[in-house]
PDB file of C-alpha atoms and ligand atoms in Angstrom:
ATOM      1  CA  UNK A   6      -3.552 -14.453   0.416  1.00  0.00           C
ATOM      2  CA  UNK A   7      -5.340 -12.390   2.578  1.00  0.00           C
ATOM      3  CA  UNK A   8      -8.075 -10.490   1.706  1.00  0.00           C
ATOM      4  CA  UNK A   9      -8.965  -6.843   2.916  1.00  0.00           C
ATOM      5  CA  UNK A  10     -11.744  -4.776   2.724  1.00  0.00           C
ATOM      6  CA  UNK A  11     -12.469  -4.109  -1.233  1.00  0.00           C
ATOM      7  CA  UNK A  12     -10.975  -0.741  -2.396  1.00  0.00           C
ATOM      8  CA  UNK A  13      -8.597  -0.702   0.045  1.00  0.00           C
ATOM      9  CA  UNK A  14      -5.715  -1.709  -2.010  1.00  0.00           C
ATOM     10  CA  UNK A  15      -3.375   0.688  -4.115  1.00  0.00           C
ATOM     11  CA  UNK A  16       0.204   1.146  -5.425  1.00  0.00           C
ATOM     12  CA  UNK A  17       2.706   4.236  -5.035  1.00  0.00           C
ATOM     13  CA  UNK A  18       5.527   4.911  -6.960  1.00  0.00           C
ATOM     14  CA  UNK A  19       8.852   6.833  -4.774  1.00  0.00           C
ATOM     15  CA  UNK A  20      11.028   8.020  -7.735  1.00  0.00           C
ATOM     16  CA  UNK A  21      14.025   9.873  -8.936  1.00  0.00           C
ATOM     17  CA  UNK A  22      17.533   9.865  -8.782  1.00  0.00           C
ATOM     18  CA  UNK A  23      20.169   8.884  -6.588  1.00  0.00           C
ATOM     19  CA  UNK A  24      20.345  10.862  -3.332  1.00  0.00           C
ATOM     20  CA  UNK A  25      17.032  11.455  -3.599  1.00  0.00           C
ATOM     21  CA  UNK A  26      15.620  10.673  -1.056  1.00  0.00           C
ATOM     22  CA  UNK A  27      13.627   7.491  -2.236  1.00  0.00           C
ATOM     23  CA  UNK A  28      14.700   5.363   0.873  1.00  0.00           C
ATOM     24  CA  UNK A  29      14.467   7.801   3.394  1.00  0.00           C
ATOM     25  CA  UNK A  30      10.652   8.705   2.212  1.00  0.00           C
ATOM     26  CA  UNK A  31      10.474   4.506   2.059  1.00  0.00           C
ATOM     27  CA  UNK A  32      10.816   4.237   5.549  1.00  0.00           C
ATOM     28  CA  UNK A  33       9.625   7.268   6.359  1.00  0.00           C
ATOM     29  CA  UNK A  34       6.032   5.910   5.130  1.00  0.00           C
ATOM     30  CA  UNK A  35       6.515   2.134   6.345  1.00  0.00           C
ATOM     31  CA  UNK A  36       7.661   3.280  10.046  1.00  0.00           C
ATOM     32  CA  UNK A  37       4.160   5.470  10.182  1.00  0.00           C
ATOM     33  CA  UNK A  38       2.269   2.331   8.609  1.00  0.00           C
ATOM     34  CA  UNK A  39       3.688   0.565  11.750  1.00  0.00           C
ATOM     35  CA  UNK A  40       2.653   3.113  13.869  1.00  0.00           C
ATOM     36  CA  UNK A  41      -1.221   3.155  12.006  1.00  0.00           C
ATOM     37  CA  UNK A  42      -0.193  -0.958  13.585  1.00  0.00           C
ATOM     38  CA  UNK A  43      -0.563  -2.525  10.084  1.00  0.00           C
ATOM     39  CA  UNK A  44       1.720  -5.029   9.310  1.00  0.00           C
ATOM     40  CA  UNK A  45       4.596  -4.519   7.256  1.00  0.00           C
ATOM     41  CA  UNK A  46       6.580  -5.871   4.784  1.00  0.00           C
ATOM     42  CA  UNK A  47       9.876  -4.940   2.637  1.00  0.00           C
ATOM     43  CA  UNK A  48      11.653  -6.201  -0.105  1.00  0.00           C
ATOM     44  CA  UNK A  49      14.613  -5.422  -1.867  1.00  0.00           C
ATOM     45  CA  UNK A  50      16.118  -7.232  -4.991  1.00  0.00           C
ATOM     46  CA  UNK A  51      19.304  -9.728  -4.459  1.00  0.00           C
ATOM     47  CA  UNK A  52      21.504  -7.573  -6.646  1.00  0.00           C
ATOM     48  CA  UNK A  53      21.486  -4.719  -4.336  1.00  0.00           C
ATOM     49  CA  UNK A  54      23.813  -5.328  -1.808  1.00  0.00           C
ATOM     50  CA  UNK A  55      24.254  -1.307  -0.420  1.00  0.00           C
ATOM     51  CA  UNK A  56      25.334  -1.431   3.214  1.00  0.00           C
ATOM     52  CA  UNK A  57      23.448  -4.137   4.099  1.00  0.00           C
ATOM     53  CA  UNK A  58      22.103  -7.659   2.821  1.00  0.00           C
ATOM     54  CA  UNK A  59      19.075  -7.853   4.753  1.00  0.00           C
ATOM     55  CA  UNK A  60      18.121  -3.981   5.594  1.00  0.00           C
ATOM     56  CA  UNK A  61      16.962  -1.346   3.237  1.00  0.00           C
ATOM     57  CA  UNK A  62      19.246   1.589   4.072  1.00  0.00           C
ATOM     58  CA  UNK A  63      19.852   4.907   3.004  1.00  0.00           C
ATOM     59  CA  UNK A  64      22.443   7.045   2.435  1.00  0.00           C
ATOM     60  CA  UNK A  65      21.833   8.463   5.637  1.00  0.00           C
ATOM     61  CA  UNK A  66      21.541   5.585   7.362  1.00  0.00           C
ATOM     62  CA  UNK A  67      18.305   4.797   8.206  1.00  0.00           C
ATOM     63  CA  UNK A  68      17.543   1.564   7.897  1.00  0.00           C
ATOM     64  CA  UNK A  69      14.419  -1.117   8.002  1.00  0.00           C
ATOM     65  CA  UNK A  70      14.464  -5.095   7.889  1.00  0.00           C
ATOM     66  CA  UNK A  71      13.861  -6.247   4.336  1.00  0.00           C
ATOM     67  CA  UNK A  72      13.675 -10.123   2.534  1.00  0.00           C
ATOM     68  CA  UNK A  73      15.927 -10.036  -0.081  1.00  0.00           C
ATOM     69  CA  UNK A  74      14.327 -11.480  -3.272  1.00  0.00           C
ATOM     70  CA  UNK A  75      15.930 -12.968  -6.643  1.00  0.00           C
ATOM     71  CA  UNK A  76      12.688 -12.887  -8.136  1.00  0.00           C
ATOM     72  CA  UNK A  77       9.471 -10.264  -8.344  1.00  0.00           C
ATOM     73  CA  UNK A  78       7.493 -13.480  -8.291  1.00  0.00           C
ATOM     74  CA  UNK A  79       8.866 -14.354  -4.430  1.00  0.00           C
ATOM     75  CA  UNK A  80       7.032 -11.326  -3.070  1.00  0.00           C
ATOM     76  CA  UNK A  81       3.732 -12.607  -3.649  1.00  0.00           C
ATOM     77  CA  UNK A  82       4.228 -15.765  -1.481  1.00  0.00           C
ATOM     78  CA  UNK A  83       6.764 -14.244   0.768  1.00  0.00           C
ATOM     79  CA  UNK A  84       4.484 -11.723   1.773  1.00  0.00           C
ATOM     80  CA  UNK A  85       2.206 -13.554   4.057  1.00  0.00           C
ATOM     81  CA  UNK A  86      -0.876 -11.419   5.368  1.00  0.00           C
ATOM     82  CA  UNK A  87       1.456  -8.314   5.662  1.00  0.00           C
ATOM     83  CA  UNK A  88      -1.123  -5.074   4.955  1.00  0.00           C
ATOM     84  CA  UNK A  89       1.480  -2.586   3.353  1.00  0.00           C
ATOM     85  CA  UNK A  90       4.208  -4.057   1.384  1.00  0.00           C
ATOM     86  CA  UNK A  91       7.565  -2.213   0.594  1.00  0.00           C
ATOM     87  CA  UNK A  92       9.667  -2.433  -2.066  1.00  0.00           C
ATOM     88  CA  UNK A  93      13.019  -0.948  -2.409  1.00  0.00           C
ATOM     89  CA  UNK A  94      15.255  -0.728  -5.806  1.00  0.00           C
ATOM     90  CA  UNK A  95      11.951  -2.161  -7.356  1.00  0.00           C
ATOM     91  CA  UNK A  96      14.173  -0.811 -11.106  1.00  0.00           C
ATOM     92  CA  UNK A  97      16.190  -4.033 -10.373  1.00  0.00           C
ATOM     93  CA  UNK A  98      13.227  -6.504 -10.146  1.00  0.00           C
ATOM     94  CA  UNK A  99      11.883  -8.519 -13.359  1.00  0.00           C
ATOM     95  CA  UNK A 100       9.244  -7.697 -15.165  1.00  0.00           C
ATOM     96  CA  UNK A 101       6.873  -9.554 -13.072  1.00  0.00           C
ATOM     97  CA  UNK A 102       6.961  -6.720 -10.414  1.00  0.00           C
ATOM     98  CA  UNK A 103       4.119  -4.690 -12.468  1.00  0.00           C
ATOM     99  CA  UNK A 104       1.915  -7.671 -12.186  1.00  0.00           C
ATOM    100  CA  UNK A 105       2.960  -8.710  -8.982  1.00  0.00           C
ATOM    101  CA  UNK A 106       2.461  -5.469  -7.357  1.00  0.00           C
ATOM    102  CA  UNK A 107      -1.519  -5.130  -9.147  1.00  0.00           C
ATOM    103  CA  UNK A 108      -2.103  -8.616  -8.043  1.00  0.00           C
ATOM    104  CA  UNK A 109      -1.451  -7.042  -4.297  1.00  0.00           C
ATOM    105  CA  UNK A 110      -3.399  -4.363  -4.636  1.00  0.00           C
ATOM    106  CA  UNK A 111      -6.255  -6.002  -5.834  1.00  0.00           C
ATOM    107  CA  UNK A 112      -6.305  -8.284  -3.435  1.00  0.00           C
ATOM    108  CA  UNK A 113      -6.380  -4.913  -0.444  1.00  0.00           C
ATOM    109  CA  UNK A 114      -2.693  -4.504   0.074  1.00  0.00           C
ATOM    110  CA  UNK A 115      -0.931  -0.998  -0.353  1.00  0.00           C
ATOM    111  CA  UNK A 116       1.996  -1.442  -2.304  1.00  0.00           C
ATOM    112  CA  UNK A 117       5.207   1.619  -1.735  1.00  0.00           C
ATOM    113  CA  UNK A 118       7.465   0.798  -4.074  1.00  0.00           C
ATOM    114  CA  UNK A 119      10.739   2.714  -4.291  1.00  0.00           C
ATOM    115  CA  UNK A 120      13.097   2.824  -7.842  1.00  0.00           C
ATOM    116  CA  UNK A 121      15.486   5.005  -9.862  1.00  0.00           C
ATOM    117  CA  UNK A 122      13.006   6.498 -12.561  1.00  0.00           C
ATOM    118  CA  UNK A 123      16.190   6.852 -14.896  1.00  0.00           C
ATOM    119  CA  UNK A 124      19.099   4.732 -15.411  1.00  0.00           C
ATOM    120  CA  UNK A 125      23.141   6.602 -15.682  1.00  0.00           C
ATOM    121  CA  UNK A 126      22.345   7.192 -19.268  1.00  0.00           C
ATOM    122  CA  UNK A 127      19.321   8.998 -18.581  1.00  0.00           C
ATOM    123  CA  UNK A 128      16.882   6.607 -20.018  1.00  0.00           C
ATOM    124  CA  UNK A 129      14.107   5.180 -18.303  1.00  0.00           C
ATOM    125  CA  UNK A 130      14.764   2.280 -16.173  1.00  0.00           C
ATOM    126  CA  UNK A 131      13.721  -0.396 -17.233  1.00  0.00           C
ATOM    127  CA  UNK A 132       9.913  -1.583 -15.538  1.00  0.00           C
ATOM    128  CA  UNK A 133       9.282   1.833 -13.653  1.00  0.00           C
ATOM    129  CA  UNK A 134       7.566   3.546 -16.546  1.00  0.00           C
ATOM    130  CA  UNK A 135       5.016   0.611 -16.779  1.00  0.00           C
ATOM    131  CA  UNK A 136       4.936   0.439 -12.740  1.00  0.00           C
ATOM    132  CA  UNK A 137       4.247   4.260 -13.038  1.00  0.00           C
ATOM    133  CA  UNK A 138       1.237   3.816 -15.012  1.00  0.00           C
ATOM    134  CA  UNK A 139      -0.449   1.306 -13.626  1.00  0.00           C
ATOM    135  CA  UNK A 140       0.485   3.441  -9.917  1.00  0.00           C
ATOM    136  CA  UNK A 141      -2.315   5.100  -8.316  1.00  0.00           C
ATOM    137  CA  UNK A 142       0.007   7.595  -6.525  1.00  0.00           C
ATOM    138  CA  UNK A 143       3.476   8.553  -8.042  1.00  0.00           C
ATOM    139  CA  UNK A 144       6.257  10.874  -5.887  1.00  0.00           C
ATOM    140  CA  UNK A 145       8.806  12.061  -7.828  1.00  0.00           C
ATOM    141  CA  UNK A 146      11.628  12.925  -5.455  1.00  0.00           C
ATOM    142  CA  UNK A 147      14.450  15.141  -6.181  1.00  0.00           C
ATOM    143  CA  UNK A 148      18.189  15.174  -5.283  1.00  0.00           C
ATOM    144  CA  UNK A 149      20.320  18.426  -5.190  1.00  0.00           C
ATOM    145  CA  UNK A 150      22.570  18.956  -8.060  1.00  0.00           C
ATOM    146  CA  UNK A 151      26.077  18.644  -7.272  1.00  0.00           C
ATOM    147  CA  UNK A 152      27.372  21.416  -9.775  1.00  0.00           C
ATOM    148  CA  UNK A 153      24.877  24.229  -9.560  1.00  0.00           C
ATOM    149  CA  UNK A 154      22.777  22.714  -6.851  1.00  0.00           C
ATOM    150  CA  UNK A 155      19.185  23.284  -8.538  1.00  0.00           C
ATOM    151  CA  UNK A 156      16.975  20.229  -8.258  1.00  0.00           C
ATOM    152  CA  UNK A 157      18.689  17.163  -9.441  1.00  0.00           C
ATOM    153  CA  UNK A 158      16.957  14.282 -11.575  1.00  0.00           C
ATOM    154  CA  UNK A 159      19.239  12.542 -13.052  1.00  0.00           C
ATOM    155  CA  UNK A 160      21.947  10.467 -12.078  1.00  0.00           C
ATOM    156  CA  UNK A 161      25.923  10.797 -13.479  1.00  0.00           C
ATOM    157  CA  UNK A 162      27.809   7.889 -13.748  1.00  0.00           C
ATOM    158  CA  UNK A 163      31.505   9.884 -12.708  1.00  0.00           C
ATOM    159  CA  UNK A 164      33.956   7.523 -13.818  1.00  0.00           C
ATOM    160  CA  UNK A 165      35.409   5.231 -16.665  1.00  0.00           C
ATOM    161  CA  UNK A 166      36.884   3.132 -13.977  1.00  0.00           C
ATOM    162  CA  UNK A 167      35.139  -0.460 -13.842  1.00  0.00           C
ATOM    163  CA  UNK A 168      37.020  -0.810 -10.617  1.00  0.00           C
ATOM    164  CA  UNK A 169      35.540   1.735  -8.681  1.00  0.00           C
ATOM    165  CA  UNK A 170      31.958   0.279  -9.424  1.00  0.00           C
ATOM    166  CA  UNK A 171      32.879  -2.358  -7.079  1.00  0.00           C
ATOM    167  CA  UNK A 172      34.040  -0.140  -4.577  1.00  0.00           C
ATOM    168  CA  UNK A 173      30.484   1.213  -4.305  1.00  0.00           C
ATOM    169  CA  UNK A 174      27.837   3.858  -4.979  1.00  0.00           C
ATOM    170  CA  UNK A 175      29.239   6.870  -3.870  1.00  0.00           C
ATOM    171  CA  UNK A 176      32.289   7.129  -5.903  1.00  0.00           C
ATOM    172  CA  UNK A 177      30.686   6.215  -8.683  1.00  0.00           C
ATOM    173  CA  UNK A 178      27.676   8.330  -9.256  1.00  0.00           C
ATOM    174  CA  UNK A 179      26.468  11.897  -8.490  1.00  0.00           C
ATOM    175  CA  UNK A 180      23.103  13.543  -8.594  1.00  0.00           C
ATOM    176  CA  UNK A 181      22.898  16.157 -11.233  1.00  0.00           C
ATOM    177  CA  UNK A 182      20.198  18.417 -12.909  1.00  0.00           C
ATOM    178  CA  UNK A 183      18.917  18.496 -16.453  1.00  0.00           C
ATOM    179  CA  UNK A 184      21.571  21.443 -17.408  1.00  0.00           C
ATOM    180  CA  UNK A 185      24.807  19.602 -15.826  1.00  0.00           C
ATOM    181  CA  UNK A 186      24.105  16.045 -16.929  1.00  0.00           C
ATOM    182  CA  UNK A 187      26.428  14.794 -19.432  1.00  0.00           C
ATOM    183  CA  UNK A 188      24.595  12.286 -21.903  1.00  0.00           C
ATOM    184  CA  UNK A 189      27.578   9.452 -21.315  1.00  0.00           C
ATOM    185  CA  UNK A 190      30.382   9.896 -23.989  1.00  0.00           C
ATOM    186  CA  UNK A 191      30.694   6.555 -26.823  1.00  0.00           C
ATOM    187  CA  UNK A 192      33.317   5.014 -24.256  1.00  0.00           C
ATOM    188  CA  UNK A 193      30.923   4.763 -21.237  1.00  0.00           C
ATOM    189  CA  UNK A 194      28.327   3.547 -22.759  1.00  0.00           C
ATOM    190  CA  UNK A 195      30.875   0.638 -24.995  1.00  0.00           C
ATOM    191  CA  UNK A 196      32.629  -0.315 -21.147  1.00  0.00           C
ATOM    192  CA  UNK A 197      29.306  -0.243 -19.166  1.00  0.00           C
ATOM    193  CA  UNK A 198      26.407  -1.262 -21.624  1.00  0.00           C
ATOM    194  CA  UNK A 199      25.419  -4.539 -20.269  1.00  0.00           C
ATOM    195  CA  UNK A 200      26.387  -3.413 -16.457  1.00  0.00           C
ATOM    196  CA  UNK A 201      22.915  -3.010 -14.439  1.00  0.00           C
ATOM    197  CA  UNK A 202      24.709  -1.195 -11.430  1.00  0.00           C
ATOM    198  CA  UNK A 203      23.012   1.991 -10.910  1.00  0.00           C
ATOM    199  CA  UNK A 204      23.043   2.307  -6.664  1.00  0.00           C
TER     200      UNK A 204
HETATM  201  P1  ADP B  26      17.977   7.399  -2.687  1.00  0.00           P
HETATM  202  O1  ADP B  26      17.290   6.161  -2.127  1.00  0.00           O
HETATM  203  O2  ADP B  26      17.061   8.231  -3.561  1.00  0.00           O
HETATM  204  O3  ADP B  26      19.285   7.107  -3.390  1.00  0.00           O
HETATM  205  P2  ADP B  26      18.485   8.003   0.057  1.00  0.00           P
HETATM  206  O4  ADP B  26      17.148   8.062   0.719  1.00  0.00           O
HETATM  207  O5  ADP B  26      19.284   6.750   0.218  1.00  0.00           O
HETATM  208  O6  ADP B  26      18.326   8.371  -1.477  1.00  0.00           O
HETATM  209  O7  ADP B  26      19.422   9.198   0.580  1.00  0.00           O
HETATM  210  C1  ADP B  26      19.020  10.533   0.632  1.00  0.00           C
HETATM  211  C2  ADP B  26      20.046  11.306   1.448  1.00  0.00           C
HETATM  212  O8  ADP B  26      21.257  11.400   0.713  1.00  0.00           O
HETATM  213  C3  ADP B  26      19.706  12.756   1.734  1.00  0.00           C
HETATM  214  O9  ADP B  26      18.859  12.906   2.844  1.00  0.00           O
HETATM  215  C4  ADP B  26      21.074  13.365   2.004  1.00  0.00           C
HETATM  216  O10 ADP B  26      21.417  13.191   3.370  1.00  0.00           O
HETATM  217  C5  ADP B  26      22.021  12.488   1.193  1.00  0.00           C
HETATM  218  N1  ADP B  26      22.622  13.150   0.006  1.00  0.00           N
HETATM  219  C6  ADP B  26      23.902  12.973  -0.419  1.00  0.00           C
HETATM  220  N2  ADP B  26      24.128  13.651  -1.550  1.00  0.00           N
HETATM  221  C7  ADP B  26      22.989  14.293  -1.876  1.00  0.00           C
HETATM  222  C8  ADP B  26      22.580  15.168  -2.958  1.00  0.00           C
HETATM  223  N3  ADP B  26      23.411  15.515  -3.946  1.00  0.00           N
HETATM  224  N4  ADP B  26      21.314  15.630  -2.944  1.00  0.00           N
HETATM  225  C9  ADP B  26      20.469  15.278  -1.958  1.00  0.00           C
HETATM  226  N5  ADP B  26      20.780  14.465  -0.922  1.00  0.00           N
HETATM  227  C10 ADP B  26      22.021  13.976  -0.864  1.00  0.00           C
HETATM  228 ZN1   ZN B  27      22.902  21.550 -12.175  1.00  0.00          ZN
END
Protein backbone atom coordinates (compact mmCIF):
# COMPACT_ATOMS: atom_id res chain seq x y z
CA UNK A 1 0.00 0.00 0.00
CA UNK A 2 1.32 3.14 -0.73
CA UNK A 3 2.17 5.53 1.59
CA UNK A 4 1.64 9.43 1.34
CA UNK A 5 2.73 12.20 3.13
CA UNK A 6 1.30 11.81 6.93
CA UNK A 7 -1.94 13.86 7.43
CA UNK A 8 -2.76 13.78 4.13
CA UNK A 9 -5.39 11.21 4.29
CA UNK A 10 -9.22 11.79 5.08
CA UNK A 11 -12.76 10.48 4.37
CA UNK A 12 -15.99 12.39 3.01
CA UNK A 13 -19.30 11.35 3.24
CA UNK A 14 -21.85 12.50 -0.18
CA UNK A 15 -25.35 11.82 1.32
CA UNK A 16 -29.05 11.98 0.94
CA UNK A 17 -31.69 10.74 -1.01
CA UNK A 18 -32.33 9.60 -4.33
CA UNK A 19 -32.03 12.29 -7.02
CA UNK A 20 -29.86 13.93 -5.02
CA UNK A 21 -27.32 14.56 -6.52
CA UNK A 22 -24.78 12.13 -4.75
CA UNK A 23 -23.29 10.84 -8.14
CA UNK A 24 -23.19 13.85 -9.95
CA UNK A 25 -21.17 15.67 -6.89
CA UNK A 26 -19.11 12.01 -7.03
CA UNK A 27 -17.77 12.74 -10.20
CA UNK A 28 -17.94 16.08 -10.01
CA UNK A 29 -15.05 15.82 -7.21
CA UNK A 30 -13.12 12.72 -8.83
CA UNK A 31 -12.98 14.46 -12.47
CA UNK A 32 -11.25 17.70 -10.58
CA UNK A 33 -8.97 15.15 -8.53
CA UNK A 34 -7.90 14.06 -12.09
CA UNK A 35 -7.41 17.34 -13.14
CA UNK A 36 -5.23 18.21 -9.54
CA UNK A 37 -3.41 14.72 -11.77
CA UNK A 38 -3.86 12.39 -8.74
CA UNK A 39 -4.77 9.12 -9.48
CA UNK A 40 -8.10 7.87 -9.18
CA UNK A 41 -10.04 5.19 -8.23
CA UNK A 42 -13.94 4.13 -8.03
CA UNK A 43 -15.87 1.51 -6.73
CA UNK A 44 -19.28 0.56 -6.70
CA UNK A 45 -20.90 -2.55 -4.98
CA UNK A 46 -21.96 -5.74 -7.31
CA UNK A 47 -25.60 -5.34 -6.40
CA UNK A 48 -25.96 -2.11 -8.11
CA UNK A 49 -26.40 -2.70 -11.52
CA UNK A 50 -28.06 1.10 -12.58
CA UNK A 51 -27.30 1.73 -16.24
CA UNK A 52 -24.18 0.32 -16.25
CA UNK A 53 -22.02 -2.67 -14.77
CA UNK A 54 -18.77 -1.13 -14.86
CA UNK A 55 -19.51 2.88 -14.74
CA UNK A 56 -20.86 4.87 -11.91
CA UNK A 57 -23.66 6.87 -13.55
CA UNK A 58 -26.15 9.23 -12.67
CA UNK A 59 -29.40 9.97 -13.34
CA UNK A 60 -28.25 12.44 -15.62
CA UNK A 61 -25.93 10.57 -17.19
CA UNK A 62 -22.70 11.32 -16.30
CA UNK A 63 -20.71 8.67 -15.92
CA UNK A 64 -16.99 7.49 -14.62
CA UNK A 65 -15.19 3.95 -14.89
CA UNK A 66 -15.68 2.05 -11.66
CA UNK A 67 -14.46 -1.84 -10.37
CA UNK A 68 -17.35 -3.40 -9.30
CA UNK A 69 -16.78 -5.08 -5.88
CA UNK A 70 -18.74 -8.03 -3.98
CA UNK A 71 -16.91 -7.24 -1.02
CA UNK A 72 -15.75 -3.83 1.06
CA UNK A 73 -12.68 -5.91 1.76
CA UNK A 74 -11.69 -5.97 -2.31
CA UNK A 75 -11.13 -2.22 -2.26
CA UNK A 76 -8.22 -2.32 -0.16
CA UNK A 77 -6.19 -4.59 -2.54
CA UNK A 78 -7.92 -3.48 -5.63
CA UNK A 79 -6.93 -0.12 -5.09
CA UNK A 80 -3.33 -0.18 -6.01
CA UNK A 81 -1.41 3.23 -5.34
CA UNK A 82 -4.55 5.19 -6.53
CA UNK A 83 -4.39 8.75 -4.31
CA UNK A 84 -8.26 9.48 -4.08
CA UNK A 85 -10.51 6.58 -3.95
CA UNK A 86 -14.31 6.72 -4.86
CA UNK A 87 -16.95 4.93 -3.71
CA UNK A 88 -20.39 4.90 -5.02
CA UNK A 89 -23.66 3.21 -3.28
CA UNK A 90 -21.08 2.68 -0.37
CA UNK A 91 -25.03 1.88 1.78
CA UNK A 92 -24.75 -1.46 -0.17
CA UNK A 93 -21.20 -2.47 0.96
CA UNK A 94 -20.56 -4.75 4.22
CA UNK A 95 -19.68 -3.63 7.20
CA UNK A 96 -16.08 -3.73 6.49
CA UNK A 97 -16.37 -0.45 4.43
CA UNK A 98 -16.00 1.73 7.82
CA UNK A 99 -12.77 0.01 8.47
CA UNK A 100 -11.73 -0.28 5.11
CA UNK A 101 -12.19 3.25 4.27
CA UNK A 102 -10.03 4.44 7.89
CA UNK A 103 -7.46 1.94 6.95
CA UNK A 104 -7.12 4.26 3.56
CA UNK A 105 -7.03 7.21 5.09
CA UNK A 106 -4.56 6.44 7.45
CA UNK A 107 -2.42 5.21 5.24
CA UNK A 108 -2.69 9.13 3.03
CA UNK A 109 -5.52 8.30 0.71
CA UNK A 110 -8.72 10.60 0.46
CA UNK A 111 -11.59 8.53 0.56
CA UNK A 112 -15.28 10.22 -1.32
CA UNK A 113 -17.63 7.94 -0.57
CA UNK A 114 -21.16 8.35 -1.92
CA UNK A 115 -24.53 6.48 -0.12
CA UNK A 116 -28.27 6.89 0.55
CA UNK A 117 -28.20 8.26 4.26
CA UNK A 118 -31.81 6.67 4.63
CA UNK A 119 -33.28 3.59 3.37
CA UNK A 120 -37.40 3.67 1.67
CA UNK A 121 -38.58 3.35 5.18
CA UNK A 122 -36.81 6.26 6.32
CA UNK A 123 -34.40 4.60 8.60
CA UNK A 124 -30.86 4.90 8.46
CA UNK A 125 -29.09 2.79 6.05
CA UNK A 126 -27.47 0.49 7.27
CA UNK A 127 -23.25 1.37 7.70
CA UNK A 128 -23.58 5.19 6.72
CA UNK A 129 -24.29 6.41 10.22
CA UNK A 130 -21.03 4.70 11.48
CA UNK A 131 -19.17 5.84 8.08
CA UNK A 132 -20.57 9.35 9.02
CA UNK A 133 -18.87 9.44 12.22
CA UNK A 134 -15.80 8.29 11.70
CA UNK A 135 -15.96 10.98 8.25
CA UNK A 136 -13.90 13.96 8.48
CA UNK A 137 -16.12 15.86 5.97
CA UNK A 138 -19.90 14.96 5.54
CA UNK A 139 -22.23 16.65 2.47
CA UNK A 140 -25.58 16.15 2.90
CA UNK A 141 -27.17 16.62 -0.51
CA UNK A 142 -30.70 17.30 -1.16
CA UNK A 143 -33.23 16.24 -3.86
CA UNK A 144 -36.37 18.35 -4.77
CA UNK A 145 -39.58 17.09 -3.45
CA UNK A 146 -41.81 15.78 -5.96
CA UNK A 147 -45.18 16.95 -4.27
CA UNK A 148 -44.49 20.40 -2.91
CA UNK A 149 -41.00 20.69 -4.26
CA UNK A 150 -39.21 21.97 -0.91
CA UNK A 151 -35.94 20.19 -0.27
CA UNK A 152 -36.32 16.50 -0.41
CA UNK A 153 -34.52 13.95 2.05
CA UNK A 154 -36.08 11.12 1.97
CA UNK A 155 -36.78 8.62 -0.44
CA UNK A 156 -40.60 7.02 -1.29
CA UNK A 157 -40.80 3.69 -2.29
CA UNK A 158 -44.16 4.42 -4.92
CA UNK A 159 -45.40 1.10 -5.45
CA UNK A 160 -46.65 -2.33 -3.98
CA UNK A 161 -45.66 -3.87 -7.22
CA UNK A 162 -42.55 -6.34 -6.74
CA UNK A 163 -42.47 -6.32 -10.49
CA UNK A 164 -41.71 -2.94 -11.15
CA UNK A 165 -38.57 -3.14 -8.78
CA UNK A 166 -37.04 -5.06 -11.48
CA UNK A 167 -37.93 -2.76 -14.02
CA UNK A 168 -35.71 -0.18 -12.29
CA UNK A 169 -35.20 2.89 -10.11
CA UNK A 170 -37.24 5.37 -11.52
CA UNK A 171 -40.58 3.84 -11.35
CA UNK A 172 -40.08 2.76 -8.24
CA UNK A 173 -39.00 5.53 -6.00
CA UNK A 174 -39.43 9.34 -5.72
CA UNK A 175 -37.65 11.98 -3.74
CA UNK A 176 -39.85 13.52 -1.16
CA UNK A 177 -39.54 15.97 1.86
CA UNK A 178 -40.09 15.40 5.55
CA UNK A 179 -43.94 16.71 5.24
CA UNK A 180 -44.90 14.41 2.05
CA UNK A 181 -43.14 11.20 3.05
CA UNK A 182 -45.40 8.47 3.86
CA UNK A 183 -43.85 6.17 6.69
CA UNK A 184 -44.56 2.78 4.40
CA UNK A 185 -48.07 1.31 5.26
CA UNK A 186 -47.93 -2.62 7.22
CA UNK A 187 -48.14 -4.13 3.54
CA UNK A 188 -44.89 -2.53 2.19
CA UNK A 189 -42.96 -3.12 4.73
CA UNK A 190 -44.50 -7.30 5.05
CA UNK A 191 -43.77 -7.57 0.79
CA UNK A 192 -40.40 -5.68 0.83
CA UNK A 193 -38.72 -6.28 4.34
CA UNK A 194 -35.83 -8.37 3.42
CA UNK A 195 -35.50 -6.54 -0.23
CA UNK A 196 -32.15 -4.29 -0.11
CA UNK A 197 -33.12 -2.41 -3.44
CA UNK A 198 -33.10 1.16 -2.73
CA UNK A 199 -31.48 2.76 -6.33
P1 LIG B 1 -28.29 10.32 -6.64
O1 LIG B 1 -26.93 9.66 -6.86
O2 LIG B 1 -28.34 11.11 -5.35
O3 LIG B 1 -29.46 9.36 -6.74
P2 LIG B 1 -27.80 11.52 -9.18
O4 LIG B 1 -26.52 12.27 -9.05
O5 LIG B 1 -27.76 10.18 -9.84
O6 LIG B 1 -28.51 11.42 -7.76
O7 LIG B 1 -28.87 12.39 -10.01
C1 LIG B 1 -29.17 13.72 -9.73
C2 LIG B 1 -29.98 14.28 -10.89
O8 LIG B 1 -31.28 13.69 -10.88
C3 LIG B 1 -30.29 15.76 -10.83
O9 LIG B 1 -29.23 16.55 -11.32
C4 LIG B 1 -31.52 15.88 -11.72
O10 LIG B 1 -31.12 16.03 -13.07
C5 LIG B 1 -32.18 14.51 -11.59
N1 LIG B 1 -33.46 14.50 -10.84
C6 LIG B 1 -34.54 13.75 -11.16
N2 LIG B 1 -35.52 13.90 -10.25
C7 LIG B 1 -35.08 14.78 -9.33
C8 LIG B 1 -35.63 15.36 -8.12
N3 LIG B 1 -36.86 15.05 -7.68
N4 LIG B 1 -34.87 16.23 -7.43
C9 LIG B 1 -33.63 16.54 -7.87
N5 LIG B 1 -33.05 16.04 -8.98
C10 LIG B 1 -33.75 15.17 -9.71
ZN1 LIG C 1 -42.80 17.96 0.10
Amino acid sequence: MLFMRPGSGWIEVICGSMYSGKTEELIRRLRLARIARKSVQVFKPELDTRYSSTGIVSHNEQSLGSLVVARARQITELAGDAEVIGVDEAQFFDDELVPVCEELARAGRRVVAAGLDKDWRGEPFGLMPRLMAVAEFVTKQHAICVICGNPANFSQRKTLAREQVLLGAGDVYEARCRHCFQVPSEEQLRLFDHSPELD
